[in-house]
Short mmCIF file of C-alpha atoms in Angstrom, two decimals:
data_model
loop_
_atom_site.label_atom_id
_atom_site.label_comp_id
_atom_site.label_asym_id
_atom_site.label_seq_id
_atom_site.Cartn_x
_atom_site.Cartn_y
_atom_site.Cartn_z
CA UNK A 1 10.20 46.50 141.23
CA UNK A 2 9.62 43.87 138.54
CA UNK A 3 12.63 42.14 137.23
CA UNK A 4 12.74 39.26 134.59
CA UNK A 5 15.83 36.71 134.83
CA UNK A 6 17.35 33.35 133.46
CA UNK A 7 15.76 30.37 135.71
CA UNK A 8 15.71 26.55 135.57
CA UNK A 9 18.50 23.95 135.16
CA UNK A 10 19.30 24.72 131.42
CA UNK A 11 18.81 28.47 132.19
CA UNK A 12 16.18 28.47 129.46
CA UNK A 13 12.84 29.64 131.39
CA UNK A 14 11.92 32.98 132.69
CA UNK A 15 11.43 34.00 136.39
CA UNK A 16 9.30 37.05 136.57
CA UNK A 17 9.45 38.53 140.12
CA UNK A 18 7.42 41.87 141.57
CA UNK A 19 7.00 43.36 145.40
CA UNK A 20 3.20 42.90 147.01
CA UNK A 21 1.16 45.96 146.42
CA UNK A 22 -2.54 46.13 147.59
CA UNK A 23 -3.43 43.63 149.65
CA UNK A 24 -6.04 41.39 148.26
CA UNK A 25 -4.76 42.34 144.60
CA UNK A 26 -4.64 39.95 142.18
CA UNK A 27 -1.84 40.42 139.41
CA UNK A 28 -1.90 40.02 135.31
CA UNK A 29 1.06 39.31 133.60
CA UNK A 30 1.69 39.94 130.10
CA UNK A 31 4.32 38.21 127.51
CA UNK A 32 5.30 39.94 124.08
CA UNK A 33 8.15 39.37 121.95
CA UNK A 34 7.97 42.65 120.13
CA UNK A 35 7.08 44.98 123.34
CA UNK A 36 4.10 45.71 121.41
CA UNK A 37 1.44 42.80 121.47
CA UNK A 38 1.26 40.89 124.36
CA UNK A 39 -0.55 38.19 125.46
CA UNK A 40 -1.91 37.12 129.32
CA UNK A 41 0.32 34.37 130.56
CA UNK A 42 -1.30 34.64 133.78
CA UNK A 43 -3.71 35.83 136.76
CA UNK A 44 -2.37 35.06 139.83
CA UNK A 45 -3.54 35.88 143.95
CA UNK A 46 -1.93 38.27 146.16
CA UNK A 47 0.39 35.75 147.67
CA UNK A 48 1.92 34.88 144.47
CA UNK A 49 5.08 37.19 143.73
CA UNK A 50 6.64 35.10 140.85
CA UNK A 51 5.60 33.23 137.82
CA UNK A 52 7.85 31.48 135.73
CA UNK A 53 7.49 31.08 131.80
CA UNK A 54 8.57 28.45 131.13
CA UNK A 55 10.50 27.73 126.96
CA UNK A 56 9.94 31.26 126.01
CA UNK A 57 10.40 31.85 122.35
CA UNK A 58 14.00 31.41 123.10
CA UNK A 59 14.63 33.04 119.09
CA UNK A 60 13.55 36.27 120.22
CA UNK A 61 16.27 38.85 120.68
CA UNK A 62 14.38 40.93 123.20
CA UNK A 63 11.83 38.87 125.84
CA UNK A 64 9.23 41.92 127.24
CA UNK A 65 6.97 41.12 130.25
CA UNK A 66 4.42 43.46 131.65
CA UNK A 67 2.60 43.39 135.09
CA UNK A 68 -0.44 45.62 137.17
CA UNK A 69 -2.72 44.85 139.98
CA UNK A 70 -6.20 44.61 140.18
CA UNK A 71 -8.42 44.35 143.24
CA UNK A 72 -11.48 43.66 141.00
CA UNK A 73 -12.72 47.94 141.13
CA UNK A 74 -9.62 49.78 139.78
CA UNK A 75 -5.98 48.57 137.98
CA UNK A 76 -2.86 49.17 138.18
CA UNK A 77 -0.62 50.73 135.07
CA UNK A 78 0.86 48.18 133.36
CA UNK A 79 4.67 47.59 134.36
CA UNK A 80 7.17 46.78 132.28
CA UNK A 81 10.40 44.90 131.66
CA UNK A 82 12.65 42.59 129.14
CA UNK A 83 15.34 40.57 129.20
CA UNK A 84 17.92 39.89 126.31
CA UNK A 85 17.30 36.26 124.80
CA UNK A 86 21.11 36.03 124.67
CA UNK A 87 20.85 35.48 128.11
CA UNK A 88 18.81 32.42 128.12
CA UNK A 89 20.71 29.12 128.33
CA UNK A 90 24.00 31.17 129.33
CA UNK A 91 25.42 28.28 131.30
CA UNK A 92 28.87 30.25 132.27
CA UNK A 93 29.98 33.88 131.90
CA UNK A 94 33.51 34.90 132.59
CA UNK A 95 33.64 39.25 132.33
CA UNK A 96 37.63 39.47 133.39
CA UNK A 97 36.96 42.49 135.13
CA UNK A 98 39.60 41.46 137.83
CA UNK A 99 42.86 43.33 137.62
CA UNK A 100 44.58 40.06 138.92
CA UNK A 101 44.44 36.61 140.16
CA UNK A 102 41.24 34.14 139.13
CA UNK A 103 38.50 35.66 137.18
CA UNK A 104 35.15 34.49 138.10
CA UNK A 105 31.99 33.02 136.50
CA UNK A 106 29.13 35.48 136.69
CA UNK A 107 26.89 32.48 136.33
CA UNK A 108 27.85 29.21 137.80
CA UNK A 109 31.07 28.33 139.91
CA UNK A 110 33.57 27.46 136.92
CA UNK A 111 36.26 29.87 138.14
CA UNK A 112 39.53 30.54 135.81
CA UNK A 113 42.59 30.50 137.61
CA UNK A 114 45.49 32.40 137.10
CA UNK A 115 48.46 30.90 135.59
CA UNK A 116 51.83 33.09 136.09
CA UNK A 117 50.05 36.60 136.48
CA UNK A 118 47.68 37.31 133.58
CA UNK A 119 47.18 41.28 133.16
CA UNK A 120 44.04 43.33 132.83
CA UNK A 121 43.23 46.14 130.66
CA UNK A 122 40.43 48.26 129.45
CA UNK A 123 37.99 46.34 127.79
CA UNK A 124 34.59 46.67 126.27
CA UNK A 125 33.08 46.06 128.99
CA UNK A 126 34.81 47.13 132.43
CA UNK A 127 38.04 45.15 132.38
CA UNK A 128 39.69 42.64 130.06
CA UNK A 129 42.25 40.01 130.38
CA UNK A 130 45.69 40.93 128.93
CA UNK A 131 47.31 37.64 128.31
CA UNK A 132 51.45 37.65 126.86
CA UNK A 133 52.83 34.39 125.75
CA UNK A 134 56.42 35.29 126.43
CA UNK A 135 55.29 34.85 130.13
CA UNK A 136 53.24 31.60 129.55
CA UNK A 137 50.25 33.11 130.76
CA UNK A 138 46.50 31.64 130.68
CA UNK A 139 43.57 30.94 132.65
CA UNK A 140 42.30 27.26 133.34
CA UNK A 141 39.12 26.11 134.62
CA UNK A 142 39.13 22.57 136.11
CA UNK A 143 37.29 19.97 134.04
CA UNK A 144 33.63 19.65 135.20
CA UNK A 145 30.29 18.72 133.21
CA UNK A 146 29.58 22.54 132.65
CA UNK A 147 32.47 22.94 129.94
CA UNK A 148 31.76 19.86 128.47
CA UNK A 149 30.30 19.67 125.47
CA UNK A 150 30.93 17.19 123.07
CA UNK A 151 27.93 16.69 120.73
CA UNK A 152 26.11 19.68 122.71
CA UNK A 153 24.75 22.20 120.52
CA UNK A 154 26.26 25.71 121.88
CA UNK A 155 27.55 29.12 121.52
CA UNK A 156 30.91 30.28 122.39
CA UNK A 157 30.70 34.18 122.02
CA UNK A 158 34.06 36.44 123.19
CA UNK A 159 35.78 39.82 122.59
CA UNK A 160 39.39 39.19 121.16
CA UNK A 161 41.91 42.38 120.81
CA UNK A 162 45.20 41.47 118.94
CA UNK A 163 47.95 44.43 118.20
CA UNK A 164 48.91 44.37 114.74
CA UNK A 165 52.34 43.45 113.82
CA UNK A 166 52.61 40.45 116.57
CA UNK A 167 53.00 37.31 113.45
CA UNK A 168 52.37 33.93 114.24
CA UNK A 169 49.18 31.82 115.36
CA UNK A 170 47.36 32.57 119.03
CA UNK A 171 45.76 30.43 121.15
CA UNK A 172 42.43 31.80 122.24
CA UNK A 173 40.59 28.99 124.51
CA UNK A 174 40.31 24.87 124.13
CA UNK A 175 39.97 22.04 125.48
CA UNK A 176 41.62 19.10 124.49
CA UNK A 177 44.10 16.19 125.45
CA UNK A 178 44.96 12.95 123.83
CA UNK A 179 42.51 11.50 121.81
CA UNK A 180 39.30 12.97 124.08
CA UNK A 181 40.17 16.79 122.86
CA UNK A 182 36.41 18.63 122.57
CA UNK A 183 37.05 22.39 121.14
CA UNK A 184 40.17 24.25 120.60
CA UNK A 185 40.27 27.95 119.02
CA UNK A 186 42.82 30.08 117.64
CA UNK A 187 43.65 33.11 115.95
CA UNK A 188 45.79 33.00 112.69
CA UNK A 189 48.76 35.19 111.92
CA UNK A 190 46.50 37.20 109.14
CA UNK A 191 43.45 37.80 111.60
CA UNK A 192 41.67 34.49 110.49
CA UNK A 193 39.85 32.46 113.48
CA UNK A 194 40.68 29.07 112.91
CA UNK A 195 38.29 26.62 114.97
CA UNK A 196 38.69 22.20 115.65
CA UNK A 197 36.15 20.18 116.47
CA UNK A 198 36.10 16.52 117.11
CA UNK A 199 34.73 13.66 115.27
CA UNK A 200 36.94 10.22 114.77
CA UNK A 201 39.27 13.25 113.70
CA UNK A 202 39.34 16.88 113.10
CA UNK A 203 36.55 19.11 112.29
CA UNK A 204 38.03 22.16 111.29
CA UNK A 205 36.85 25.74 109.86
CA UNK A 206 39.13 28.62 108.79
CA UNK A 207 37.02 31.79 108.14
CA UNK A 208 37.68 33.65 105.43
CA UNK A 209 36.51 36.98 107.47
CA UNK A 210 39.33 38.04 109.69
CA UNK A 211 39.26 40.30 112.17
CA UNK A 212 40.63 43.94 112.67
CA UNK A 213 44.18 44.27 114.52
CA UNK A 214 43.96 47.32 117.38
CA UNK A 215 40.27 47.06 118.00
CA UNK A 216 38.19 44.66 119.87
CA UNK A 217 36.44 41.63 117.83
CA UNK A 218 33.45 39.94 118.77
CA UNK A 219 33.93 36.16 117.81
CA UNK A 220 30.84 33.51 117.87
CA UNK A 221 31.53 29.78 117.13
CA UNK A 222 28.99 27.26 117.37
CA UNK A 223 28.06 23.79 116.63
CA UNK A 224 24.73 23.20 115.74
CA UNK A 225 23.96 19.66 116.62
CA UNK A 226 20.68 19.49 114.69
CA UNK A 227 21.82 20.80 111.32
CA UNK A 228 25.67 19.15 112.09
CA UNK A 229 27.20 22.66 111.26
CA UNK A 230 30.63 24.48 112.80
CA UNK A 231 29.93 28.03 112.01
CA UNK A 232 31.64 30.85 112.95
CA UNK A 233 31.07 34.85 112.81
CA UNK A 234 32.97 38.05 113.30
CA UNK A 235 31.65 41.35 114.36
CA UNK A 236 28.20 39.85 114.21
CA UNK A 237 28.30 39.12 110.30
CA UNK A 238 27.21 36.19 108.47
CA UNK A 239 28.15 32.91 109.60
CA UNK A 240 31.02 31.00 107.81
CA UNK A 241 30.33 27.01 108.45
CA UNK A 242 31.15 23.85 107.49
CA UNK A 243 29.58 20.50 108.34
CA UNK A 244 30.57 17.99 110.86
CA UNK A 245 29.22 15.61 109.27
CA UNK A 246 27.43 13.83 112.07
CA UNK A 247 27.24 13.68 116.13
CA UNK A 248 30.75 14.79 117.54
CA UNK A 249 32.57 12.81 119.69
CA UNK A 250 32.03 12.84 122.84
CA UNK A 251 33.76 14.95 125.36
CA UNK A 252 36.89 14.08 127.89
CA UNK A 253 37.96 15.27 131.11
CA UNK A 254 40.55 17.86 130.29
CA UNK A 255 40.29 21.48 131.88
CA UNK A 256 39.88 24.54 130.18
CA UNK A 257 42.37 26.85 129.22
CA UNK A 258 41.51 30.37 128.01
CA UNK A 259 44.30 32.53 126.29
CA UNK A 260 46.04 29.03 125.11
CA UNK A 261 44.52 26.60 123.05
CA UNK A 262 46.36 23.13 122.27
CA UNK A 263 49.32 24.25 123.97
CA UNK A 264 49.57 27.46 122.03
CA UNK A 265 50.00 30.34 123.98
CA UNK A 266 48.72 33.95 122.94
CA UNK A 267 49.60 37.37 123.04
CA UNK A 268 45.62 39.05 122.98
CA UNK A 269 43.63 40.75 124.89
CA UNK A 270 39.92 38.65 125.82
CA UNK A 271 36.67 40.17 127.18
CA UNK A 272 33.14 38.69 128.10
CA UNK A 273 33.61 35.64 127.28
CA UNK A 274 29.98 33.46 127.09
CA UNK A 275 29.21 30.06 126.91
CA UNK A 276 25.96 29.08 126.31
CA UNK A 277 24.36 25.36 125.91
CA UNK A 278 22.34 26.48 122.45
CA UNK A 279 22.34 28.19 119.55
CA UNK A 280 22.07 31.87 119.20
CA UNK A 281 19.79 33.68 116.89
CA UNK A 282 21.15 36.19 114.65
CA UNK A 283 19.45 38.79 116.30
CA UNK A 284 20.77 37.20 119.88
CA UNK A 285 24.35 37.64 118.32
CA UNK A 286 23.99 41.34 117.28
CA UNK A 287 21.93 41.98 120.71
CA UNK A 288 25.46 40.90 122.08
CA UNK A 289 27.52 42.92 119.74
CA UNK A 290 25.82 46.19 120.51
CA UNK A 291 26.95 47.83 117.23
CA UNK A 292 30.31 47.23 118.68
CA UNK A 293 30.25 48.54 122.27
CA UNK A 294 29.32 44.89 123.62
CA UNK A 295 26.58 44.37 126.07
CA UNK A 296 27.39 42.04 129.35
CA UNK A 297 25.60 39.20 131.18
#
C-alpha cells in the first residue's frame, strides 16, 4: 500500500507513505521523473513509514516514486507509484459534484455557498454546476487569505460549457469590489475568455482562441509574477498573454463569486474548478486536460 500525496503548507512537497512489512526491514525509496531512472532519496529503519520529498521538480507532469524492503539477506520488488505534478501547490479544489446546496473544497475549507438554487448536471468529471442568470444564481466563498492573491503567481484552471445561441457576455468567477478588485473572468458573446487583473488600473487580456459552444472547455489563466505575464489557454493550447507590467496590486477582502464575475451573472455550465498558488507547466496543463475527458484532484 504505497501512496504518494500533496504535503506541506504550500502543498508543494511529497509525502510518501507504505504499511510495515518484515520486521527489522529497512526500506529504499526511489524518485524518477520519467518512471524510468530513478534515483535513492532515501534508506530509512523499520519504524519509519513516511518520507517526505521535499521541492520535487515541481515542472514534471508525472512525479514516480518506488519502494522495497530489505532485511540486509534478500529484497523486496520494487513498488511503485506517481502522482500528477498538477496536483502540487493545489491550494483549493471545488469538483461541483453536489446536485444542490454548497459545493465543497476537496482541499482546504473554502466552501461555495449556494445563492438561489444553482443546478447540477453531467459534467466531465461526476457532476457540474448548472448556473442560469435569469434566476441570479452563483456560488460565493467568503473572503479568506486562501483566495487571495494579489501579486501571487497562480493558476486558475476550470471546465466551462456554454449552449450556443445564448448572446451576450457571462460571468465565470471574480473577485473584486471598489478599488481592491483582485481577478474577475468572463466569457464573451463570441466564445472569447476575457480576463482583468489589477494594477493602479486594469490589466486585461482578450484571447483570440475562443472556445467551442455545446462541449465542455478547459480554461487556464495565470499570472506569472516572475515574468509579469496574464496568459491564458483553451483546451490546453498555447498560451495567449500579455504583460502586467509589474507587481499587481495587492488583494482586498471581497468574497468569491463563481458563475458571476463583477456583477455579471452567467448562463454556463462549470466543472473542476482548481486553484493553485503557482504556475503550471505545459505538460501539468495537458495532464489536466486529459485529451479532453479531464482528470480530477
Amino acid at each position: 500500500n504505497l501512496t504518494v500525496l500533496p504535503t506541506g503548507a504550500a502543498l508543494d512537497d511529497v509525502l510518501v507513505e507504505w504499511e510495515t512489512q518484515t520486521p527489522g526491514a529497512t526500506y529504499e525509496v526511489e524518485y524518477s521523473v520519467n518512471g524510468a531512472d530513478y534515483v535513492l532519496r532515501t534508506t530509512t529503519a523499520a519504524d519509519a513509514t513516511s518520507y517526505t520529498h521535499t521541492n520535487p521538480t515541481l515542472g514534471e507532469a508525472t512525479h514516480y516514486y518506488r519502494i522495497r524492503a530489505t532485511n540486509g539477506v534478500s529484497e523486496s520488488a520494487w513498488v511503485t507509484a506517481s502522482l500528477m505534478g498538477w496536483k502540487l501547490a493545489v491550494r483549493a479544489y471545488w469538483k461541483l459534484n453536489e446536485a444542490s446546496g454548497n459545493r465543497a473544497d476537496s482541499v482546504g475549507t473554502s466552501t461555495a455557498t449556494d445563492n438561489n438554487t444553482v443546478g447540477s448536471t453531467t459534467g466531465v468529471q461526476g457532476n457540474a454546476a448548472r448556473f442560469i442568470a435569469a434566476n441570479s444564481e452563483y456560488l460565493e466563498v467568503a473572503a479568506n487569505p486562501i483566495i487571495n492573491l494579489g501579486n501571487a503567481a497562480y493558476t486558475w484552471a476550470f471546465w466551462v460549457y456554454r449552449a450556443s445561441g445564448m448572446g451576450g457576455q457571462e460571468g465565470l468567477l471574480g473577485k473584486w469590489g471598489g478599488a481592491s478588485t483582485d481577478y474577475t473572468f468572463k466569457l464573451l458573446s463570441d466564445g472569447r475568455i476575457r480576463a482583468q487583473l489589477y494594477r493602479g488600473g486594469d490589466v486585461t487580456l482578450i484571447t483570440t482562441a475562443t472556445i467551442t459552444f455545446d462541449d465542455w472547455n478547459l480554461v487556464v489563466i495565470q499570472h506569472d509574477a516572475t515574468a509579469h505575464l496574464l496568459k491564458i489557454s483553451i483546451n490546453a493550447n498555447t498560451a495567449e498573454t500579455t504583460a502586467t507590467g509589474g507587481n499587481l496590486d495587492a488583494a482586498g477582502g471581497e468574497p468569491l463569486s463563481i458563475g458571476a464575475s463583477e456583477g455579471l451573472l452567467g448562463t454556463t455550465d462549470q466543472d473542476e474548478i482548481a486553484l493553485a498558488l503557482r504556475v503550471w507547466s505545459d505538460a501539468e496543463i495537458d495532464s489536466f486536460y486529459n485529451n479532453g475527458n479531464g482528470t480530477t484532484y
